[in-house]
Each structure stands twice: as structure tokens, then as C-alpha cells.
Amino acid sequence: MKKNKRETELPWEHPKLEDEDPKSLELVKEIMKSPTYLMAEKDATFMNSYEARGVRLELDYLKTELKMNEYGIKHTIVVFGSARIVERDTAMKRLEAIQEKIKKKEDDRALLRELYVAERMVGKSIYYEDARRFGQIVGKSGKTAQDCRVTLMTGGGPGIMEAANRGAYDVGAKSIGLNIKLPHEQFPNPYITPDLCFLFHYFAIRKLHFLNRAKALVVYPGGFGTFDELFETLTLIQTKKTQSIPVVLVGKSYWEKAIDFEFLKDEGVIAPQDLEVFKFADNAEEAWEYILSWHKEQGNPLFDE
């Protein structure tokens, strides 16, 4: 039942009458034009101020948290890796384009360097295919393709992240992408579930969501960003600031060249038991089997038996 409309206006429903003060309407207009009269959430200057950073941090966290709760996402399997590693066909095309350029400038050192990198990227394209396979495995792990209790999560970008999301997409499963707002233009990879692709302002809040529901971290070859997420997770586990989870480094030959863990141990800057915080794997299947067995050994299987 609709409420009856009031027959008379309340005193504050109209400005002060001009016949009481001819300047009143203009004065009220000036007041209402001031930024202080805007509702706080509509005041862009206030919302972007240094003092409102705490509010922005909370909002950055809360929006994603509410949506993942809505989808019933209980656990995530997080995949990190280089944004520069591409599928084999793309890597081959890039290599062939550089080879054509070198035919005209055989002694160009810059091109020779590009050739070397392009050749290496063709080799590393196996990791794109493997990450895609891993995404398929995680995507098929639930009772149905719509079962979101264990959901694949990536950083939402290209390369290895794209491959993992693509694998889940291949089998009709949902997957998550946590993108970050950067100074240069960027796009999410096309295989993330639209309602589960989030754009963060703060790296700190993005990192929180990476680990908030994580039941495993699978790390493919990568650079600064990959190392950042890997070592932060290892540190949190080492210091017991987060629950212990299986951390799998896929591609032992790459990781042993990139990081000399034995050297760190021998130098005494990490303890021998710190080498037990992670495990090497050669492929997606081996990584997944380790994750399942790790949780089973802990007495808390990832899936109900």
C-alpha cells in the first residue's frame, strides 16, 4: 500500500523564499555548488585523497569478496607465470618475422639479441600448453563444470595466466582473474569468467585475495611479477603468517637456473627445511597429483572422498 502524499511541504523541501530575502536563492545555489555538499561517495576529490586511502583499501577488498561469496567460491588454485610466454604458433610467427629482418641486417646486434630471445620463447611455449592443461585439470575437478568450490585463479593477464584461464574455459568451468590498474593501458585475457574478473587499484589487496582462499600455488617460469608473488608466499609460509599450502614450481630446469636455492642454503641465509616449503614438478599432471596428495597427507583432502 502506497503512503499518502503529504498535503503540505516540509520546511526543508524548498529553499528560503525570495520574498523573505531576495538574495537567498543565489546564496543557496552557491552552497550547493561547493564540493563539501556532495555525498562523500560522489566526491571524487575526497575519495581520491590521501586521507581516504583507508576507505579505498576497504572498497578494493570488499567488492571482490562479496562477488566470490556470491559464487560460492570456497577454495582457489592460484597460477602465476610470465605474461610474455605465448602459445607455440604465436612464438613461431614472431621468430620467423625476426629471421626475415636478419636476412637484410645480418650483423645487427640488436636483431641478433631479439633472435636469441625469440628462439628461447619458442622453447618456453611448452609452458603455455602445460598451463592450459593444468587449467583444464582444475576445471574438471569439481562435481560439475559449474561447481565453484575449487576454482582456478590467475593474475588475469596474458601469457601463462591466459593459458591457465583458457584451460578452464576449454572445459566450461569458471575461473577468476585478478587484474591490476597500471599506468599503461592493459586488457584482461579473454578466457576469464566475466563476473569473476576484478580490477584492483592496490597490489596489497590483490595479493590478499590471491592467498585468502588459496589451497595451492602453481608457479610457471616468469620474471619480476612472478618472483614477487612466489617469494612473498614462501615468506608468509616460512614465517607462519599464512596457512601452509603446497607451492609447486613447474619447470625444474628453469627454476634451478633462475634461483640457486642450494646456494642460499649453503650460505646460511635460508635453513635446510626452507627447501621443503616448495616442490618442483615437470608438468601439470605431476603438479596436480602433488597438490592432492599434500592435502590428503594433512588429513584434509581437497575433495570429499
CSV table of C-alpha atoms in Angstrom, one decimal:
chain,number,residue,atom,x,y,z
A,1,MET,CA,0.0,0.0,0.0
A,2,LYS,CA,1.4,3.4,-1.1
A,3,LYS,CA,1.8,6.0,1.5
A,4,ASN,CA,-0.4,9.1,1.1
A,5,LYS,CA,1.5,12.1,-0.3
A,6,ARG,CA,1.7,14.9,2.2
A,7,GLU,CA,-0.6,17.8,1.5
A,8,THR,CA,1.9,20.4,2.7
A,9,GLU,CA,5.6,20.5,2.1
A,10,LEU,CA,8.1,20.1,5.0
A,11,PRO,CA,10.1,23.3,5.7
A,12,TRP,CA,13.4,21.9,4.2
A,13,GLU,CA,11.8,20.8,0.9
A,14,HIS,CA,12.2,24.2,-0.6
A,15,PRO,CA,14.9,27.0,-0.3
A,16,LYS,CA,14.2,30.1,1.7
A,17,LEU,CA,11.7,32.2,-0.1
A,18,GLU,CA,12.9,35.1,-2.1
A,19,ASP,CA,10.3,37.4,-0.7
A,20,GLU,CA,11.8,36.9,2.7
A,21,ASP,CA,15.3,37.6,1.4
A,22,PRO,CA,15.9,38.4,-2.4
A,23,LYS,CA,19.5,37.1,-2.2
A,24,SER,CA,18.5,33.7,-0.6
A,25,LEU,CA,18.2,31.7,-3.8
A,26,GLU,CA,21.6,32.7,-5.1
A,27,LEU,CA,23.2,32.0,-1.8
A,28,VAL,CA,21.7,28.5,-1.7
A,29,LYS,CA,22.9,27.8,-5.2
A,30,GLU,CA,26.5,28.8,-4.2
A,31,ILE,CA,26.3,26.5,-1.2
A,32,MET,CA,25.0,23.6,-3.2
A,33,LYS,CA,27.8,24.1,-5.8
A,34,SER,CA,30.5,23.5,-3.2
A,35,PRO,CA,32.2,20.1,-3.2
A,36,THR,CA,31.5,19.8,0.5
A,37,TYR,CA,27.8,19.5,-0.3
A,38,LEU,CA,28.4,16.3,-2.4
A,39,MET,CA,27.7,13.0,-0.9
A,40,ALA,CA,31.1,11.5,0.2
A,41,GLU,CA,31.0,8.6,-2.3
A,42,LYS,CA,30.2,11.0,-5.2
A,43,ASP,CA,33.0,13.4,-4.3
A,44,ALA,CA,35.9,12.2,-6.5
A,45,THR,CA,38.4,14.7,-4.9
A,46,PHE,CA,37.6,13.4,-1.5
A,47,MET,CA,37.5,9.7,-2.5
A,48,ASN,CA,40.9,10.0,-4.2
A,49,SER,CA,42.5,12.0,-1.3
A,50,TYR,CA,45.4,10.7,0.8
A,51,GLU,CA,43.2,10.8,3.9
A,52,ALA,CA,40.6,8.5,2.3
A,53,ARG,CA,43.1,5.8,1.4
A,54,GLY,CA,41.8,3.5,4.2
A,55,VAL,CA,38.3,3.7,2.7
A,56,ARG,CA,39.6,2.9,-0.8
A,57,LEU,CA,41.6,-0.1,0.5
A,58,GLU,CA,38.4,-1.5,2.1
A,59,LEU,CA,36.4,-1.0,-1.0
A,60,ASP,CA,39.1,-2.6,-3.1
A,61,TYR,CA,38.9,-5.7,-0.9
A,62,LEU,CA,35.1,-5.8,-0.3
A,63,LYS,CA,33.8,-5.7,-3.9
A,64,THR,CA,35.8,-8.8,-4.8
A,65,GLU,CA,35.0,-10.6,-1.6
A,66,LEU,CA,31.2,-10.1,-2.0
A,67,LYS,CA,31.2,-11.4,-5.5
A,68,MET,CA,33.3,-14.5,-4.7
A,69,ASN,CA,31.0,-15.3,-1.8
A,70,GLU,CA,28.0,-14.9,-4.2
A,71,TYR,CA,29.5,-17.6,-6.5
A,72,GLY,CA,30.2,-19.9,-3.6
A,73,ILE,CA,34.0,-19.9,-4.1
A,74,LYS,CA,35.5,-21.7,-1.2
A,75,HIS,CA,39.0,-22.6,-2.4
A,76,THR,CA,41.2,-21.4,-5.2
A,77,ILE,CA,44.2,-22.9,-7.0
A,78,VAL,CA,46.4,-20.0,-7.9
A,79,VAL,CA,48.6,-20.0,-11.0
A,80,PHE,CA,51.4,-17.5,-11.6
A,81,GLY,CA,53.8,-17.2,-14.6
A,82,SER,CA,55.2,-14.9,-17.2
A,83,ALA,CA,52.9,-12.6,-19.2
A,84,ARG,CA,55.4,-12.9,-22.1
A,85,ILE,CA,55.3,-16.7,-22.7
A,86,VAL,CA,52.9,-17.3,-25.6
A,87,GLU,CA,51.5,-20.3,-27.4
A,88,ARG,CA,53.8,-22.0,-29.9
A,89,ASP,CA,52.2,-20.7,-33.2
A,90,THR,CA,52.5,-17.1,-32.0
A,91,ALA,CA,56.1,-17.7,-30.8
A,92,MET,CA,57.0,-19.2,-34.2
A,93,LYS,CA,55.5,-16.3,-36.1
A,94,ARG,CA,57.5,-13.9,-34.0
A,95,LEU,CA,60.6,-15.9,-34.6
A,96,GLU,CA,60.1,-16.1,-38.4
A,97,ALA,CA,59.5,-12.3,-38.6
A,98,ILE,CA,62.8,-11.6,-36.9
A,99,GLN,CA,64.6,-14.2,-39.1
A,100,GLU,CA,63.3,-12.2,-42.1
A,101,LYS,CA,64.7,-9.0,-40.8
A,102,ILE,CA,68.1,-10.5,-40.1
A,103,LYS,CA,68.4,-11.6,-43.7
A,104,LYS,CA,68.7,-7.9,-44.5
A,105,LYS,CA,70.8,-6.9,-41.5
A,106,GLU,CA,72.9,-9.9,-40.6
A,107,ASP,CA,75.3,-8.0,-38.3
A,108,ASP,CA,72.7,-6.1,-36.4
A,109,ARG,CA,73.4,-6.9,-32.8
A,110,ALA,CA,70.0,-5.7,-31.5
A,111,LEU,CA,68.3,-8.0,-34.0
A,112,LEU,CA,70.6,-10.9,-33.1
A,113,ARG,CA,69.6,-10.4,-29.4
A,114,GLU,CA,65.9,-10.4,-30.5
A,115,LEU,CA,66.5,-13.6,-32.4
A,116,TYR,CA,68.0,-15.3,-29.3
A,117,VAL,CA,65.1,-14.3,-27.1
A,118,ALA,CA,62.6,-15.3,-29.8
A,119,GLU,CA,64.2,-18.8,-30.0
A,120,ARG,CA,64.0,-19.1,-26.3
A,121,MET,CA,60.4,-18.1,-26.3
A,122,VAL,CA,59.6,-20.9,-28.8
A,123,GLY,CA,61.1,-23.3,-26.4
A,124,LYS,CA,59.2,-21.9,-23.4
A,125,SER,CA,55.9,-22.1,-25.3
A,126,ILE,CA,55.7,-25.7,-23.9
A,127,TYR,CA,54.8,-24.0,-20.6
A,128,TYR,CA,51.8,-22.2,-22.2
A,129,GLU,CA,50.4,-25.5,-23.3
A,130,ASP,CA,51.1,-27.1,-19.9
A,131,ALA,CA,49.5,-24.3,-18.0
A,132,ARG,CA,46.5,-24.6,-20.3
A,133,ARG,CA,46.4,-28.3,-19.5
A,134,PHE,CA,46.6,-27.5,-15.8
A,135,GLY,CA,43.6,-25.2,-16.1
A,136,GLN,CA,41.6,-28.0,-17.7
A,137,ILE,CA,42.5,-30.3,-14.9
A,138,VAL,CA,41.4,-27.9,-12.2
A,139,GLY,CA,38.3,-27.0,-14.3
A,140,LYS,CA,37.2,-30.7,-14.4
A,141,SER,CA,38.0,-31.3,-10.7
A,142,GLY,CA,34.6,-30.3,-9.4
A,143,LYS,CA,31.3,-32.4,-9.5
A,144,THR,CA,30.2,-30.3,-12.5
A,145,ALA,CA,31.6,-27.5,-14.6
A,146,GLN,CA,29.6,-25.1,-12.6
A,147,ASP,CA,31.0,-26.3,-9.2
A,148,CYS,CA,33.0,-23.3,-7.9
A,149,ARG,CA,34.1,-24.6,-4.6
A,150,VAL,CA,37.6,-25.2,-6.1
A,151,THR,CA,38.2,-22.5,-8.7
A,152,LEU,CA,41.3,-21.6,-10.8
A,153,MET,CA,42.6,-18.1,-10.1
A,154,THR,CA,45.3,-16.1,-12.0
A,155,GLY,CA,46.5,-12.6,-12.3
A,156,GLY,CA,44.2,-12.1,-15.3
A,157,GLY,CA,46.8,-11.1,-17.8
A,158,PRO,CA,48.3,-12.7,-21.0
A,159,GLY,CA,50.9,-15.5,-21.2
A,160,ILE,CA,50.8,-18.2,-18.6
A,161,MET,CA,47.8,-16.5,-16.9
A,162,GLU,CA,45.9,-16.6,-20.1
A,163,ALA,CA,46.8,-20.2,-20.7
A,164,ALA,CA,45.5,-21.4,-17.3
A,165,ASN,CA,42.2,-19.4,-17.6
A,166,ARG,CA,41.9,-20.8,-21.2
A,167,GLY,CA,42.2,-24.3,-19.9
A,168,ALA,CA,39.3,-23.8,-17.5
A,169,TYR,CA,37.3,-22.1,-20.3
A,170,ASP,CA,38.0,-25.1,-22.6
A,171,VAL,CA,36.1,-27.5,-20.2
A,172,GLY,CA,33.3,-25.0,-19.5
A,173,ALA,CA,34.5,-24.2,-15.9
A,174,LYS,CA,34.5,-20.8,-14.3
A,175,SER,CA,37.8,-19.2,-13.4
A,176,ILE,CA,39.0,-16.0,-11.8
A,177,GLY,CA,41.3,-13.2,-12.9
A,178,LEU,CA,42.7,-10.5,-10.6
A,179,ASN,CA,43.9,-7.7,-12.8
A,180,ILE,CA,45.7,-4.6,-11.5
A,181,LYS,CA,45.3,-1.0,-12.7
A,182,LEU,CA,48.6,0.2,-14.2
A,183,PRO,CA,49.8,3.5,-15.8
A,184,HIS,CA,49.7,1.9,-19.3
A,185,GLU,CA,46.7,0.5,-21.0
A,186,GLN,CA,46.0,-3.2,-20.5
A,187,PHE,CA,43.3,-5.7,-21.1
A,188,PRO,CA,42.2,-8.9,-19.3
A,189,ASN,CA,42.7,-12.1,-21.1
A,190,PRO,CA,39.5,-13.2,-22.9
A,191,TYR,CA,39.1,-16.6,-21.0
A,192,ILE,CA,38.2,-15.3,-17.5
A,193,THR,CA,34.6,-15.7,-16.4
A,194,PRO,CA,33.2,-12.1,-16.9
A,195,ASP,CA,31.6,-11.9,-13.4
A,196,LEU,CA,34.9,-13.1,-11.8
A,197,CYS,CA,37.3,-10.7,-13.4
A,198,PHE,CA,38.3,-8.0,-11.0
A,199,LEU,CA,40.4,-4.8,-11.4
A,200,PHE,CA,42.3,-3.7,-8.3
A,201,HIS,CA,44.0,-0.4,-7.5
A,202,TYR,CA,46.2,-1.7,-4.8
A,203,PHE,CA,48.7,-4.6,-5.2
A,204,ALA,CA,48.4,-5.3,-1.5
A,205,ILE,CA,44.7,-6.1,-1.7
A,206,ARG,CA,45.2,-8.1,-4.8
A,207,LYS,CA,47.9,-10.2,-3.1
A,208,LEU,CA,45.5,-10.7,-0.1
A,209,HIS,CA,42.9,-12.1,-2.4
A,210,PHE,CA,45.5,-14.4,-4.1
A,211,LEU,CA,46.1,-16.1,-0.8
A,212,ASN,CA,42.8,-15.6,1.0
A,213,ARG,CA,41.2,-18.9,-0.3
A,214,ALA,CA,44.3,-20.5,-1.9
A,215,LYS,CA,44.8,-24.2,-1.4
A,216,ALA,CA,47.8,-24.3,-3.7
A,217,LEU,CA,50.2,-22.1,-5.6
A,218,VAL,CA,51.5,-23.3,-9.0
A,219,VAL,CA,54.3,-21.2,-10.5
A,220,TYR,CA,55.5,-21.4,-14.0
A,221,PRO,CA,58.6,-19.6,-15.4
A,222,GLY,CA,58.3,-15.9,-15.1
A,223,GLY,CA,60.0,-12.6,-14.2
A,224,PHE,CA,59.7,-9.8,-11.6
A,225,GLY,CA,56.0,-10.2,-11.0
A,226,THR,CA,56.2,-14.0,-10.8
A,227,PHE,CA,59.2,-13.8,-8.4
A,228,ASP,CA,57.4,-11.2,-6.3
A,229,GLU,CA,54.3,-13.4,-5.8
A,230,LEU,CA,56.4,-16.6,-5.3
A,231,PHE,CA,58.8,-15.2,-2.7
A,232,GLU,CA,56.0,-13.3,-0.8
A,233,THR,CA,54.1,-16.6,-0.5
A,234,LEU,CA,57.2,-18.5,0.6
A,235,THR,CA,58.0,-15.9,3.2
A,236,LEU,CA,54.4,-15.9,4.6
A,237,ILE,CA,54.5,-19.7,4.9
A,238,GLN,CA,58.0,-19.7,6.3
A,239,THR,CA,57.0,-17.1,9.0
A,240,LYS,CA,53.7,-18.9,9.6
A,241,LYS,CA,51.8,-15.7,8.8
A,242,THR,CA,49.5,-17.7,6.5
A,243,GLN,CA,48.4,-21.3,6.4
A,244,SER,CA,50.8,-23.7,4.8
A,245,ILE,CA,49.8,-24.7,1.3
A,246,PRO,CA,51.6,-26.7,-1.4
A,247,VAL,CA,53.8,-24.5,-3.6
A,248,VAL,CA,54.8,-26.1,-6.9
A,249,LEU,CA,57.4,-24.8,-9.3
A,250,VAL,CA,56.8,-26.2,-12.8
A,251,GLY,CA,59.9,-26.5,-14.9
A,252,LYS,CA,62.7,-27.6,-12.7
A,253,SER,CA,65.4,-26.7,-15.3
A,254,TYR,CA,64.3,-23.1,-15.5
A,255,TRP,CA,63.9,-22.6,-11.7
A,256,GLU,CA,67.3,-24.1,-10.9
A,257,LYS,CA,69.0,-21.7,-13.3
A,258,ALA,CA,66.9,-18.7,-12.2
A,259,ILE,CA,67.3,-19.3,-8.5
A,260,ASP,CA,70.2,-21.2,-6.8
A,261,PHE,CA,68.3,-22.4,-3.8
A,262,GLU,CA,71.1,-24.7,-2.7
A,263,PHE,CA,73.5,-21.7,-2.8
A,264,LEU,CA,71.1,-19.8,-0.4
A,265,LYS,CA,71.1,-22.8,1.9
A,266,ASP,CA,74.9,-23.2,1.8
A,267,GLU,CA,75.4,-19.6,2.5
A,268,GLY,CA,73.2,-19.9,5.6
A,269,VAL,CA,70.6,-17.3,4.5
A,270,ILE,CA,67.8,-19.9,4.5
A,271,ALA,CA,67.5,-23.0,6.6
A,272,PRO,CA,67.6,-26.5,5.1
A,273,GLN,CA,64.0,-27.1,6.0
A,274,ASP,CA,63.0,-24.0,4.0
A,275,LEU,CA,63.7,-26.1,0.8
A,276,GLU,CA,60.8,-28.2,1.9
A,277,VAL,CA,58.3,-25.3,1.6
A,278,PHE,CA,58.1,-25.9,-2.2
A,279,LYS,CA,58.4,-28.7,-4.7
A,280,PHE,CA,59.5,-29.0,-8.4
A,281,ALA,CA,57.2,-30.6,-11.0
A,282,ASP,CA,57.8,-31.3,-14.6
A,283,ASN,CA,54.2,-30.9,-15.8
A,284,ALA,CA,50.6,-30.1,-15.0
A,285,GLU,CA,49.6,-33.7,-14.1
A,286,GLU,CA,52.6,-34.1,-11.7
A,287,ALA,CA,51.7,-30.7,-10.1
A,288,TRP,CA,48.1,-31.7,-9.6
A,289,GLU,CA,48.9,-35.1,-8.1
A,290,TYR,CA,51.2,-33.5,-5.6
A,291,ILE,CA,48.6,-30.9,-4.6
A,292,LEU,CA,46.0,-33.7,-4.0
A,293,SER,CA,48.4,-35.9,-2.1
A,294,TRP,CA,49.7,-33.0,0.0
A,295,HIS,CA,46.2,-32.2,1.3
A,296,LYS,CA,45.4,-35.8,1.8
A,297,GLU,CA,48.6,-36.2,3.9
A,298,GLN,CA,47.5,-33.2,6.0
A,299,GLY,CA,44.3,-35.1,6.8
A,300,ASN,CA,42.2,-32.5,5.0
A,301,PRO,CA,41.5,-33.8,1.4
A,302,LEU,CA,40.8,-31.1,-1.2
A,303,PHE,CA,37.7,-33.1,-2.3
A,304,ASP,CA,35.3,-35.3,-0.3
A,305,GLU,CA,36.2,-38.9,-1.0
